[in-house]
Short mmCIF file of N, CA and C in Angstrom, two decimals:
data_model
loop_
_atom_site.label_atom_id
_atom_site.label_comp_id
_atom_site.label_asym_id
_atom_site.label_seq_id
_atom_site.Cartn_x
_atom_site.Cartn_y
_atom_site.Cartn_z
N THR A 1 11.64 151.30 -66.42
CA THR A 1 12.46 151.94 -65.41
C THR A 1 12.41 153.45 -65.60
N ILE A 2 12.68 154.16 -64.52
CA ILE A 2 12.72 155.62 -64.56
C ILE A 2 14.02 156.10 -63.91
N PRO A 3 14.51 157.25 -64.31
CA PRO A 3 15.75 157.75 -63.71
C PRO A 3 15.50 158.26 -62.29
N ASP A 4 16.39 157.90 -61.39
CA ASP A 4 16.35 158.36 -60.01
C ASP A 4 17.07 159.71 -59.94
N LEU A 5 16.40 160.74 -60.41
CA LEU A 5 17.02 162.07 -60.54
C LEU A 5 17.46 162.66 -59.21
N ASP A 6 16.76 162.33 -58.14
CA ASP A 6 17.07 162.94 -56.85
C ASP A 6 18.36 162.40 -56.23
N ARG A 7 18.84 161.26 -56.70
CA ARG A 7 20.09 160.70 -56.17
C ARG A 7 21.15 160.51 -57.26
N CYS A 8 20.83 160.92 -58.47
CA CYS A 8 21.75 160.79 -59.60
C CYS A 8 22.88 161.80 -59.48
N GLU A 9 24.09 161.37 -59.87
CA GLU A 9 25.26 162.25 -59.86
C GLU A 9 25.83 162.47 -61.27
N TYR A 10 25.42 161.63 -62.21
CA TYR A 10 25.88 161.76 -63.59
C TYR A 10 24.74 161.32 -64.48
N LEU A 11 24.10 162.28 -65.13
CA LEU A 11 22.96 161.99 -66.00
C LEU A 11 23.39 162.14 -67.45
N LEU A 12 23.30 161.04 -68.19
CA LEU A 12 23.60 161.03 -69.61
C LEU A 12 22.28 160.95 -70.35
N VAL A 13 21.90 162.04 -71.00
CA VAL A 13 20.63 162.14 -71.71
C VAL A 13 20.91 161.99 -73.20
N ILE A 14 20.35 160.94 -73.79
CA ILE A 14 20.61 160.64 -75.20
C ILE A 14 19.30 160.71 -75.96
N GLY A 15 19.17 161.69 -76.84
CA GLY A 15 17.98 161.78 -77.68
C GLY A 15 16.70 162.03 -76.90
N ALA A 16 16.80 162.77 -75.83
CA ALA A 16 15.62 163.12 -75.02
C ALA A 16 15.68 164.60 -74.71
N ASN A 17 14.52 165.18 -74.49
CA ASN A 17 14.43 166.60 -74.18
C ASN A 17 13.38 166.81 -73.09
N PRO A 18 13.72 166.44 -71.84
CA PRO A 18 12.74 166.55 -70.76
C PRO A 18 12.23 167.98 -70.54
N ALA A 19 12.99 168.98 -70.96
CA ALA A 19 12.51 170.36 -70.80
C ALA A 19 11.29 170.60 -71.67
N ALA A 20 11.23 169.96 -72.83
CA ALA A 20 10.09 170.13 -73.74
C ALA A 20 8.98 169.11 -73.46
N SER A 21 9.36 167.90 -73.05
CA SER A 21 8.37 166.83 -72.85
C SER A 21 7.84 166.79 -71.42
N ASN A 22 8.35 167.67 -70.56
CA ASN A 22 8.03 167.67 -69.13
C ASN A 22 8.42 166.33 -68.51
N GLY A 23 9.45 165.74 -69.03
CA GLY A 23 9.97 164.50 -68.47
C GLY A 23 9.27 163.25 -68.92
N SER A 24 8.22 163.36 -69.68
CA SER A 24 7.40 162.23 -70.16
C SER A 24 7.48 161.02 -69.24
N LEU A 25 8.38 160.12 -69.48
CA LEU A 25 8.44 158.89 -68.68
C LEU A 25 9.32 158.99 -67.44
N MET A 26 9.75 160.17 -67.07
CA MET A 26 10.57 160.30 -65.87
C MET A 26 9.73 160.10 -64.60
N SER A 27 8.43 160.29 -64.71
CA SER A 27 7.50 160.05 -63.59
C SER A 27 7.86 160.84 -62.33
N ALA A 28 8.31 162.04 -62.52
CA ALA A 28 8.65 162.90 -61.38
C ALA A 28 8.23 164.32 -61.71
N GLY A 29 7.65 164.98 -60.74
CA GLY A 29 7.29 166.38 -60.95
C GLY A 29 8.54 167.24 -61.10
N ASP A 30 8.40 168.31 -61.83
CA ASP A 30 9.47 169.27 -62.04
C ASP A 30 10.79 168.60 -62.47
N PRO A 31 10.77 167.89 -63.60
CA PRO A 31 11.99 167.19 -64.00
C PRO A 31 13.19 168.11 -64.21
N MET A 32 12.96 169.29 -64.74
CA MET A 32 14.10 170.19 -64.96
C MET A 32 14.64 170.73 -63.65
N GLY A 33 13.78 170.94 -62.67
CA GLY A 33 14.25 171.33 -61.34
C GLY A 33 15.09 170.23 -60.72
N ARG A 34 14.68 169.00 -60.93
CA ARG A 34 15.43 167.85 -60.40
C ARG A 34 16.76 167.69 -61.14
N ILE A 35 16.75 167.93 -62.45
CA ILE A 35 18.00 167.87 -63.22
C ILE A 35 18.93 169.00 -62.79
N LYS A 36 18.38 170.16 -62.54
CA LYS A 36 19.19 171.27 -62.02
C LYS A 36 19.80 170.87 -60.67
N GLY A 37 19.04 170.12 -59.88
CA GLY A 37 19.53 169.65 -58.59
C GLY A 37 20.77 168.78 -58.71
N ILE A 38 20.86 168.00 -59.79
CA ILE A 38 22.05 167.17 -60.02
C ILE A 38 23.27 168.06 -60.09
N ARG A 39 23.17 169.12 -60.85
CA ARG A 39 24.29 170.06 -61.01
C ARG A 39 24.58 170.80 -59.71
N GLN A 40 23.53 171.17 -58.98
CA GLN A 40 23.73 171.87 -57.70
C GLN A 40 24.43 170.98 -56.67
N ARG A 41 24.24 169.67 -56.77
CA ARG A 41 24.91 168.72 -55.86
C ARG A 41 26.33 168.41 -56.31
N GLY A 42 26.77 169.01 -57.40
CA GLY A 42 28.11 168.76 -57.90
C GLY A 42 28.17 167.69 -58.96
N GLY A 43 27.01 167.20 -59.40
CA GLY A 43 26.96 166.18 -60.44
C GLY A 43 27.06 166.80 -61.82
N GLN A 44 26.98 165.94 -62.83
CA GLN A 44 27.07 166.40 -64.21
C GLN A 44 25.86 165.94 -65.01
N VAL A 45 25.47 166.78 -65.95
CA VAL A 45 24.42 166.45 -66.91
C VAL A 45 25.02 166.62 -68.30
N VAL A 46 25.01 165.52 -69.06
CA VAL A 46 25.58 165.51 -70.41
C VAL A 46 24.46 165.13 -71.37
N VAL A 47 24.25 165.96 -72.38
CA VAL A 47 23.19 165.72 -73.37
C VAL A 47 23.83 165.41 -74.71
N ILE A 48 23.38 164.29 -75.29
CA ILE A 48 23.82 163.89 -76.63
C ILE A 48 22.61 164.06 -77.54
N ASP A 49 22.70 164.99 -78.49
CA ASP A 49 21.55 165.27 -79.34
C ASP A 49 22.03 166.00 -80.60
N PRO A 50 21.38 165.75 -81.74
CA PRO A 50 21.78 166.45 -82.96
C PRO A 50 21.43 167.93 -82.97
N ARG A 51 20.57 168.34 -82.06
CA ARG A 51 20.27 169.78 -82.01
C ARG A 51 20.40 170.27 -80.57
N ARG A 52 20.64 171.55 -80.44
CA ARG A 52 20.79 172.14 -79.11
C ARG A 52 19.38 172.36 -78.55
N THR A 53 18.93 171.41 -77.75
CA THR A 53 17.58 171.43 -77.20
C THR A 53 17.51 172.32 -75.96
N GLU A 54 16.31 172.50 -75.46
CA GLU A 54 16.11 173.25 -74.23
C GLU A 54 16.83 172.57 -73.06
N THR A 55 16.86 171.24 -73.08
CA THR A 55 17.57 170.50 -72.04
C THR A 55 19.07 170.70 -72.19
N ALA A 56 19.56 170.67 -73.42
CA ALA A 56 20.99 170.87 -73.66
C ALA A 56 21.44 172.24 -73.17
N ASP A 57 20.57 173.24 -73.28
CA ASP A 57 20.90 174.59 -72.80
C ASP A 57 21.14 174.62 -71.29
N LYS A 58 20.57 173.66 -70.58
CA LYS A 58 20.69 173.64 -69.12
C LYS A 58 21.67 172.58 -68.61
N ALA A 59 22.34 171.90 -69.53
CA ALA A 59 23.28 170.83 -69.18
C ALA A 59 24.69 171.39 -68.99
N ASP A 60 25.54 170.58 -68.38
CA ASP A 60 26.96 170.93 -68.27
C ASP A 60 27.62 170.86 -69.64
N ARG A 61 27.22 169.84 -70.41
CA ARG A 61 27.79 169.66 -71.74
C ARG A 61 26.73 169.21 -72.71
N HIS A 62 26.81 169.74 -73.91
CA HIS A 62 25.98 169.25 -75.02
C HIS A 62 26.93 168.77 -76.10
N VAL A 63 26.74 167.54 -76.51
CA VAL A 63 27.57 166.95 -77.56
C VAL A 63 26.67 166.68 -78.76
N PHE A 64 27.00 167.31 -79.88
CA PHE A 64 26.25 167.09 -81.11
C PHE A 64 26.56 165.70 -81.64
N ILE A 65 25.54 165.02 -82.18
CA ILE A 65 25.69 163.70 -82.78
C ILE A 65 24.99 163.70 -84.13
N ARG A 66 25.53 162.98 -85.06
CA ARG A 66 24.89 162.85 -86.38
C ARG A 66 23.58 162.07 -86.20
N PRO A 67 22.48 162.59 -86.72
CA PRO A 67 21.19 161.90 -86.55
C PRO A 67 21.25 160.45 -87.00
N GLY A 68 20.64 159.58 -86.21
CA GLY A 68 20.55 158.17 -86.55
C GLY A 68 21.77 157.34 -86.22
N SER A 69 22.76 157.92 -85.55
CA SER A 69 24.01 157.19 -85.28
C SER A 69 24.18 156.83 -83.80
N ASP A 70 23.12 156.95 -83.03
CA ASP A 70 23.20 156.74 -81.58
C ASP A 70 23.69 155.34 -81.21
N ALA A 71 23.32 154.30 -81.98
CA ALA A 71 23.76 152.93 -81.66
C ALA A 71 25.28 152.84 -81.70
N PHE A 72 25.92 153.55 -82.61
CA PHE A 72 27.38 153.54 -82.66
C PHE A 72 27.98 154.24 -81.45
N PHE A 73 27.35 155.34 -81.03
CA PHE A 73 27.85 156.06 -79.85
C PHE A 73 27.76 155.18 -78.61
N VAL A 74 26.59 154.62 -78.35
CA VAL A 74 26.42 153.80 -77.13
C VAL A 74 27.25 152.52 -77.25
N GLY A 75 27.32 151.94 -78.44
CA GLY A 75 28.16 150.77 -78.64
C GLY A 75 29.62 151.06 -78.31
N ALA A 76 30.10 152.23 -78.69
CA ALA A 76 31.48 152.61 -78.39
C ALA A 76 31.68 152.84 -76.90
N LEU A 77 30.67 153.40 -76.22
CA LEU A 77 30.77 153.54 -74.76
C LEU A 77 30.98 152.17 -74.12
N LEU A 78 30.17 151.20 -74.56
CA LEU A 78 30.29 149.84 -74.03
C LEU A 78 31.66 149.25 -74.35
N GLN A 79 32.12 149.47 -75.58
CA GLN A 79 33.41 148.92 -75.99
C GLN A 79 34.53 149.44 -75.09
N VAL A 80 34.52 150.74 -74.80
CA VAL A 80 35.54 151.34 -73.92
C VAL A 80 35.45 150.74 -72.53
N ILE A 81 34.25 150.64 -72.01
CA ILE A 81 34.07 150.11 -70.65
C ILE A 81 34.57 148.68 -70.56
N PHE A 82 34.29 147.87 -71.56
CA PHE A 82 34.80 146.50 -71.56
C PHE A 82 36.32 146.46 -71.76
N ALA A 83 36.82 147.19 -72.75
CA ALA A 83 38.25 147.17 -73.08
C ALA A 83 39.11 147.66 -71.93
N GLU A 84 38.61 148.64 -71.19
CA GLU A 84 39.37 149.19 -70.07
C GLU A 84 39.01 148.54 -68.73
N ARG A 85 38.24 147.48 -68.80
CA ARG A 85 37.84 146.71 -67.61
C ARG A 85 37.16 147.61 -66.56
N LEU A 86 36.24 148.44 -67.03
CA LEU A 86 35.51 149.35 -66.15
C LEU A 86 34.12 148.84 -65.79
N ALA A 87 33.73 147.71 -66.36
CA ALA A 87 32.40 147.16 -66.08
C ALA A 87 32.33 146.73 -64.61
N ARG A 88 31.29 147.19 -63.92
CA ARG A 88 31.06 146.87 -62.52
C ARG A 88 29.56 146.64 -62.32
N PRO A 89 29.08 145.46 -62.68
CA PRO A 89 27.63 145.25 -62.58
C PRO A 89 27.10 145.15 -61.14
N ARG A 90 27.98 145.11 -60.15
CA ARG A 90 27.59 145.08 -58.73
C ARG A 90 26.51 144.05 -58.45
N HIS A 91 25.38 144.50 -57.93
CA HIS A 91 24.28 143.63 -57.50
C HIS A 91 23.65 142.85 -58.65
N LEU A 92 23.94 143.22 -59.87
CA LEU A 92 23.34 142.55 -61.03
C LEU A 92 24.19 141.39 -61.55
N ALA A 93 25.42 141.25 -61.07
CA ALA A 93 26.37 140.28 -61.62
C ALA A 93 25.80 138.87 -61.68
N ALA A 94 25.14 138.43 -60.63
CA ALA A 94 24.63 137.06 -60.58
C ALA A 94 23.45 136.84 -61.54
N MET A 95 22.82 137.92 -61.98
CA MET A 95 21.65 137.81 -62.84
C MET A 95 21.97 137.96 -64.33
N ILE A 96 23.17 138.37 -64.63
CA ILE A 96 23.53 138.65 -66.02
C ILE A 96 23.93 137.38 -66.76
N ASP A 97 23.39 137.23 -67.95
CA ASP A 97 23.73 136.12 -68.82
C ASP A 97 24.10 136.72 -70.18
N GLY A 98 25.22 136.31 -70.72
CA GLY A 98 25.59 136.77 -72.05
C GLY A 98 26.52 137.97 -72.08
N LEU A 99 27.14 138.29 -70.96
CA LEU A 99 28.03 139.45 -70.92
C LEU A 99 29.20 139.30 -71.88
N ASP A 100 29.76 138.09 -71.95
CA ASP A 100 30.87 137.86 -72.89
C ASP A 100 30.42 138.00 -74.34
N ALA A 101 29.19 137.57 -74.62
CA ALA A 101 28.65 137.71 -75.98
C ALA A 101 28.46 139.18 -76.34
N LEU A 102 27.99 139.97 -75.40
CA LEU A 102 27.82 141.41 -75.63
C LEU A 102 29.18 142.06 -75.89
N LYS A 103 30.15 141.71 -75.06
CA LYS A 103 31.50 142.25 -75.21
C LYS A 103 32.07 141.91 -76.59
N ALA A 104 31.92 140.66 -77.01
CA ALA A 104 32.44 140.22 -78.31
C ALA A 104 31.70 140.89 -79.46
N ALA A 105 30.39 141.02 -79.34
CA ALA A 105 29.58 141.60 -80.42
C ALA A 105 29.95 143.05 -80.69
N GLY A 106 30.35 143.78 -79.66
CA GLY A 106 30.66 145.19 -79.83
C GLY A 106 32.13 145.52 -79.85
N ALA A 107 32.98 144.51 -79.89
CA ALA A 107 34.43 144.74 -79.81
C ALA A 107 34.97 145.62 -80.93
N ASP A 108 34.32 145.59 -82.10
CA ASP A 108 34.80 146.38 -83.24
C ASP A 108 34.23 147.79 -83.29
N ILE A 109 33.30 148.10 -82.38
CA ILE A 109 32.72 149.45 -82.35
C ILE A 109 33.59 150.32 -81.44
N THR A 110 34.77 150.60 -81.89
CA THR A 110 35.72 151.40 -81.13
C THR A 110 35.33 152.88 -81.21
N PRO A 111 35.89 153.70 -80.34
CA PRO A 111 35.63 155.13 -80.45
C PRO A 111 36.01 155.71 -81.82
N ALA A 112 37.07 155.18 -82.42
CA ALA A 112 37.47 155.67 -83.75
C ALA A 112 36.41 155.35 -84.80
N VAL A 113 35.87 154.14 -84.75
CA VAL A 113 34.80 153.75 -85.67
C VAL A 113 33.56 154.61 -85.42
N ALA A 114 33.20 154.74 -84.16
CA ALA A 114 32.02 155.52 -83.80
C ALA A 114 32.19 156.99 -84.17
N ALA A 115 33.40 157.51 -84.06
CA ALA A 115 33.65 158.91 -84.41
C ALA A 115 33.31 159.19 -85.87
N ARG A 116 33.67 158.26 -86.74
CA ARG A 116 33.38 158.43 -88.17
C ARG A 116 31.87 158.41 -88.42
N ARG A 117 31.13 157.62 -87.68
CA ARG A 117 29.69 157.49 -87.88
C ARG A 117 28.90 158.61 -87.19
N THR A 118 29.35 159.01 -86.00
CA THR A 118 28.57 159.93 -85.16
C THR A 118 28.98 161.39 -85.30
N GLY A 119 30.22 161.62 -85.70
CA GLY A 119 30.73 162.99 -85.72
C GLY A 119 31.25 163.44 -84.36
N ILE A 120 31.24 162.55 -83.38
CA ILE A 120 31.76 162.85 -82.03
C ILE A 120 33.20 162.36 -81.98
N LYS A 121 34.10 163.19 -81.53
CA LYS A 121 35.52 162.82 -81.46
C LYS A 121 35.70 161.60 -80.56
N ALA A 122 36.63 160.74 -80.96
CA ALA A 122 36.91 159.51 -80.21
C ALA A 122 37.29 159.81 -78.76
N ASP A 123 38.07 160.87 -78.54
CA ASP A 123 38.47 161.21 -77.17
C ASP A 123 37.26 161.61 -76.31
N VAL A 124 36.29 162.26 -76.92
CA VAL A 124 35.07 162.64 -76.18
C VAL A 124 34.29 161.39 -75.81
N ILE A 125 34.19 160.44 -76.72
CA ILE A 125 33.50 159.18 -76.44
C ILE A 125 34.18 158.46 -75.29
N ARG A 126 35.50 158.37 -75.33
CA ARG A 126 36.25 157.72 -74.25
C ARG A 126 36.02 158.43 -72.91
N GLN A 127 36.05 159.75 -72.94
CA GLN A 127 35.87 160.53 -71.71
C GLN A 127 34.49 160.26 -71.10
N ILE A 128 33.46 160.29 -71.92
CA ILE A 128 32.11 160.05 -71.41
C ILE A 128 32.00 158.63 -70.87
N ALA A 129 32.55 157.65 -71.56
CA ALA A 129 32.51 156.26 -71.08
C ALA A 129 33.18 156.14 -69.72
N ARG A 130 34.34 156.74 -69.57
CA ARG A 130 35.09 156.67 -68.29
C ARG A 130 34.35 157.39 -67.18
N GLU A 131 33.81 158.57 -67.47
CA GLU A 131 33.06 159.31 -66.45
C GLU A 131 31.84 158.52 -66.00
N PHE A 132 31.11 157.98 -66.96
CA PHE A 132 29.90 157.23 -66.63
C PHE A 132 30.24 156.01 -65.79
N ALA A 133 31.23 155.25 -66.22
CA ALA A 133 31.60 154.02 -65.50
C ALA A 133 32.15 154.32 -64.11
N ALA A 134 32.80 155.45 -63.94
CA ALA A 134 33.41 155.79 -62.65
C ALA A 134 32.41 156.26 -61.61
N ASN A 135 31.25 156.72 -62.05
CA ASN A 135 30.29 157.28 -61.11
C ASN A 135 29.32 156.20 -60.62
N PRO A 136 29.28 155.95 -59.31
CA PRO A 136 28.41 154.89 -58.78
C PRO A 136 26.92 155.24 -58.81
N HIS A 137 26.59 156.48 -59.17
CA HIS A 137 25.19 156.91 -59.25
C HIS A 137 24.93 157.58 -60.59
N ALA A 138 25.25 156.85 -61.65
CA ALA A 138 25.07 157.36 -63.01
C ALA A 138 23.80 156.79 -63.62
N CYS A 139 23.28 157.52 -64.58
CA CYS A 139 22.04 157.11 -65.23
C CYS A 139 22.10 157.49 -66.70
N ALA A 140 21.90 156.50 -67.57
CA ALA A 140 21.77 156.76 -69.01
C ALA A 140 20.28 156.73 -69.33
N TYR A 141 19.78 157.82 -69.88
CA TYR A 141 18.36 157.98 -70.15
C TYR A 141 18.18 158.34 -71.62
N SER A 142 17.34 157.58 -72.31
CA SER A 142 17.06 157.88 -73.71
C SER A 142 15.56 157.85 -73.95
N ARG A 143 15.14 158.49 -75.04
CA ARG A 143 13.71 158.55 -75.36
C ARG A 143 13.51 158.53 -76.87
N CYS A 144 12.60 159.32 -77.32
CA CYS A 144 12.15 159.28 -78.73
C CYS A 144 13.28 159.47 -79.73
N GLY A 145 14.20 160.34 -79.44
CA GLY A 145 15.28 160.62 -80.39
C GLY A 145 16.11 159.40 -80.71
N THR A 146 16.24 158.48 -79.76
CA THR A 146 17.02 157.27 -80.01
C THR A 146 16.15 156.12 -80.51
N SER A 147 14.89 156.09 -80.11
CA SER A 147 14.05 154.95 -80.45
C SER A 147 13.36 155.09 -81.80
N MET A 148 13.23 156.30 -82.30
CA MET A 148 12.50 156.51 -83.56
C MET A 148 13.48 156.74 -84.72
N GLN A 149 14.30 155.73 -84.97
CA GLN A 149 15.27 155.78 -86.05
C GLN A 149 15.52 154.35 -86.52
N ALA A 150 16.31 154.18 -87.52
CA ALA A 150 16.53 152.86 -88.11
C ALA A 150 17.04 151.83 -87.10
N ASN A 151 17.91 152.23 -86.21
CA ASN A 151 18.45 151.31 -85.21
C ASN A 151 17.90 151.62 -83.82
N GLY A 152 16.69 152.09 -83.76
CA GLY A 152 16.10 152.53 -82.50
C GLY A 152 15.99 151.45 -81.44
N GLN A 153 15.53 150.27 -81.83
CA GLN A 153 15.38 149.20 -80.84
C GLN A 153 16.75 148.78 -80.31
N LEU A 154 17.73 148.67 -81.19
CA LEU A 154 19.08 148.33 -80.78
C LEU A 154 19.64 149.39 -79.84
N THR A 155 19.46 150.65 -80.19
CA THR A 155 19.98 151.73 -79.36
C THR A 155 19.36 151.69 -77.97
N THR A 156 18.05 151.53 -77.90
CA THR A 156 17.37 151.46 -76.61
C THR A 156 17.91 150.30 -75.78
N TRP A 157 18.12 149.15 -76.42
CA TRP A 157 18.66 147.99 -75.73
C TRP A 157 20.08 148.26 -75.24
N LEU A 158 20.90 148.92 -76.06
CA LEU A 158 22.28 149.23 -75.67
C LEU A 158 22.32 150.20 -74.49
N VAL A 159 21.40 151.15 -74.45
CA VAL A 159 21.33 152.07 -73.31
C VAL A 159 21.02 151.28 -72.03
N CYS A 160 20.10 150.34 -72.13
CA CYS A 160 19.80 149.47 -70.98
C CYS A 160 21.04 148.68 -70.58
N ALA A 161 21.75 148.14 -71.56
CA ALA A 161 22.97 147.37 -71.29
C ALA A 161 24.02 148.23 -70.61
N LEU A 162 24.13 149.49 -71.01
CA LEU A 162 25.07 150.42 -70.38
C LEU A 162 24.75 150.58 -68.90
N ASN A 163 23.47 150.76 -68.58
CA ASN A 163 23.08 150.87 -67.17
C ASN A 163 23.36 149.57 -66.41
N VAL A 164 23.17 148.43 -67.07
CA VAL A 164 23.39 147.13 -66.42
C VAL A 164 24.87 146.90 -66.13
N ILE A 165 25.73 147.05 -67.14
CA ILE A 165 27.14 146.68 -66.94
C ILE A 165 27.86 147.62 -65.98
N THR A 166 27.28 148.78 -65.72
CA THR A 166 27.88 149.70 -64.75
C THR A 166 27.18 149.62 -63.39
N GLY A 167 26.23 148.69 -63.25
CA GLY A 167 25.53 148.50 -61.99
C GLY A 167 24.54 149.59 -61.68
N ASN A 168 24.06 150.29 -62.70
CA ASN A 168 23.15 151.42 -62.50
C ASN A 168 21.72 151.12 -62.89
N LEU A 169 21.36 149.84 -62.91
CA LEU A 169 19.96 149.46 -63.10
C LEU A 169 19.44 149.01 -61.75
N ASP A 170 18.31 149.57 -61.35
CA ASP A 170 17.71 149.30 -60.05
C ASP A 170 18.70 149.56 -58.92
N HIS A 171 19.39 150.67 -59.06
CA HIS A 171 20.37 151.13 -58.07
C HIS A 171 20.16 152.62 -57.87
N GLU A 172 20.29 153.07 -56.64
CA GLU A 172 20.03 154.49 -56.37
C GLU A 172 20.89 155.39 -57.24
N GLY A 173 20.25 156.39 -57.80
CA GLY A 173 20.91 157.31 -58.70
C GLY A 173 20.93 156.86 -60.15
N GLY A 174 20.48 155.63 -60.40
CA GLY A 174 20.46 155.09 -61.76
C GLY A 174 19.04 154.97 -62.27
N MET A 175 18.80 153.97 -63.09
CA MET A 175 17.44 153.70 -63.58
C MET A 175 16.79 152.72 -62.61
N MET A 176 15.65 153.12 -62.07
CA MET A 176 14.99 152.35 -61.02
C MET A 176 13.66 151.78 -61.51
N PHE A 177 13.32 150.59 -61.00
CA PHE A 177 11.99 150.04 -61.21
C PHE A 177 11.05 150.75 -60.25
N THR A 178 9.88 151.07 -60.72
CA THR A 178 8.93 151.80 -59.89
C THR A 178 7.97 150.83 -59.20
N ARG A 179 7.30 151.36 -58.22
CA ARG A 179 6.23 150.63 -57.56
C ARG A 179 4.94 151.39 -57.85
N PRO A 180 3.90 150.67 -58.16
CA PRO A 180 2.65 151.35 -58.50
C PRO A 180 2.03 152.01 -57.27
N ALA A 181 1.26 153.08 -57.50
CA ALA A 181 0.56 153.74 -56.40
C ALA A 181 -0.41 152.76 -55.75
N ILE A 182 -1.06 151.96 -56.55
CA ILE A 182 -1.94 150.90 -56.04
C ILE A 182 -1.52 149.62 -56.74
N ASP A 183 -1.05 148.65 -55.98
CA ASP A 183 -0.58 147.38 -56.53
C ASP A 183 -1.75 146.43 -56.69
N LEU A 184 -2.38 146.46 -57.87
CA LEU A 184 -3.55 145.64 -58.12
C LEU A 184 -3.25 144.15 -58.10
N VAL A 185 -2.04 143.77 -58.47
CA VAL A 185 -1.66 142.36 -58.46
C VAL A 185 -1.62 141.85 -57.02
N ALA A 186 -1.03 142.62 -56.14
CA ALA A 186 -0.93 142.21 -54.74
C ALA A 186 -2.29 142.17 -54.07
N LEU A 187 -3.22 143.01 -54.52
CA LEU A 187 -4.55 143.05 -53.94
C LEU A 187 -5.44 141.89 -54.39
N SER A 188 -5.10 141.25 -55.50
CA SER A 188 -5.96 140.18 -56.02
C SER A 188 -5.71 138.86 -55.34
#
């Protein structure tokens, strides 16, 4: 999936630096111009990263995180969304299996627990979770910074789960499935 930057209203960038990578997997020309467009439309761009990256310099907010603790941060976002009954999977509801298991598995990853691991204040974690869940065109995007660490696979999966439980997977402004320029499968 790729972020629908042109219709996104809340972009949560975790461990990615599209200003340096030229958007790598964003599959859109001028990714920073498109991210700037989010802010020009009145949206927000929030970057979670252990260092102040070039992308963080252009965001509304940069939140420092302790390296390697991203799974706790995203887990706490999910915990808040479940605990406060903010999950709205919309069009994905009929396709989801295991939502109760996900909720139970992360119930102990509270913002207070995550704050100790990540260095991000619990109130900031709650605020980001509420903002993300409230926006119908939100997108959580992560890359190398989250995937190349001890819990990288888990973190990447949790970011996908965040997009799913808020209805922002394959939804305008969220993470979208792409269509190939030439559909070789359809041609065969």
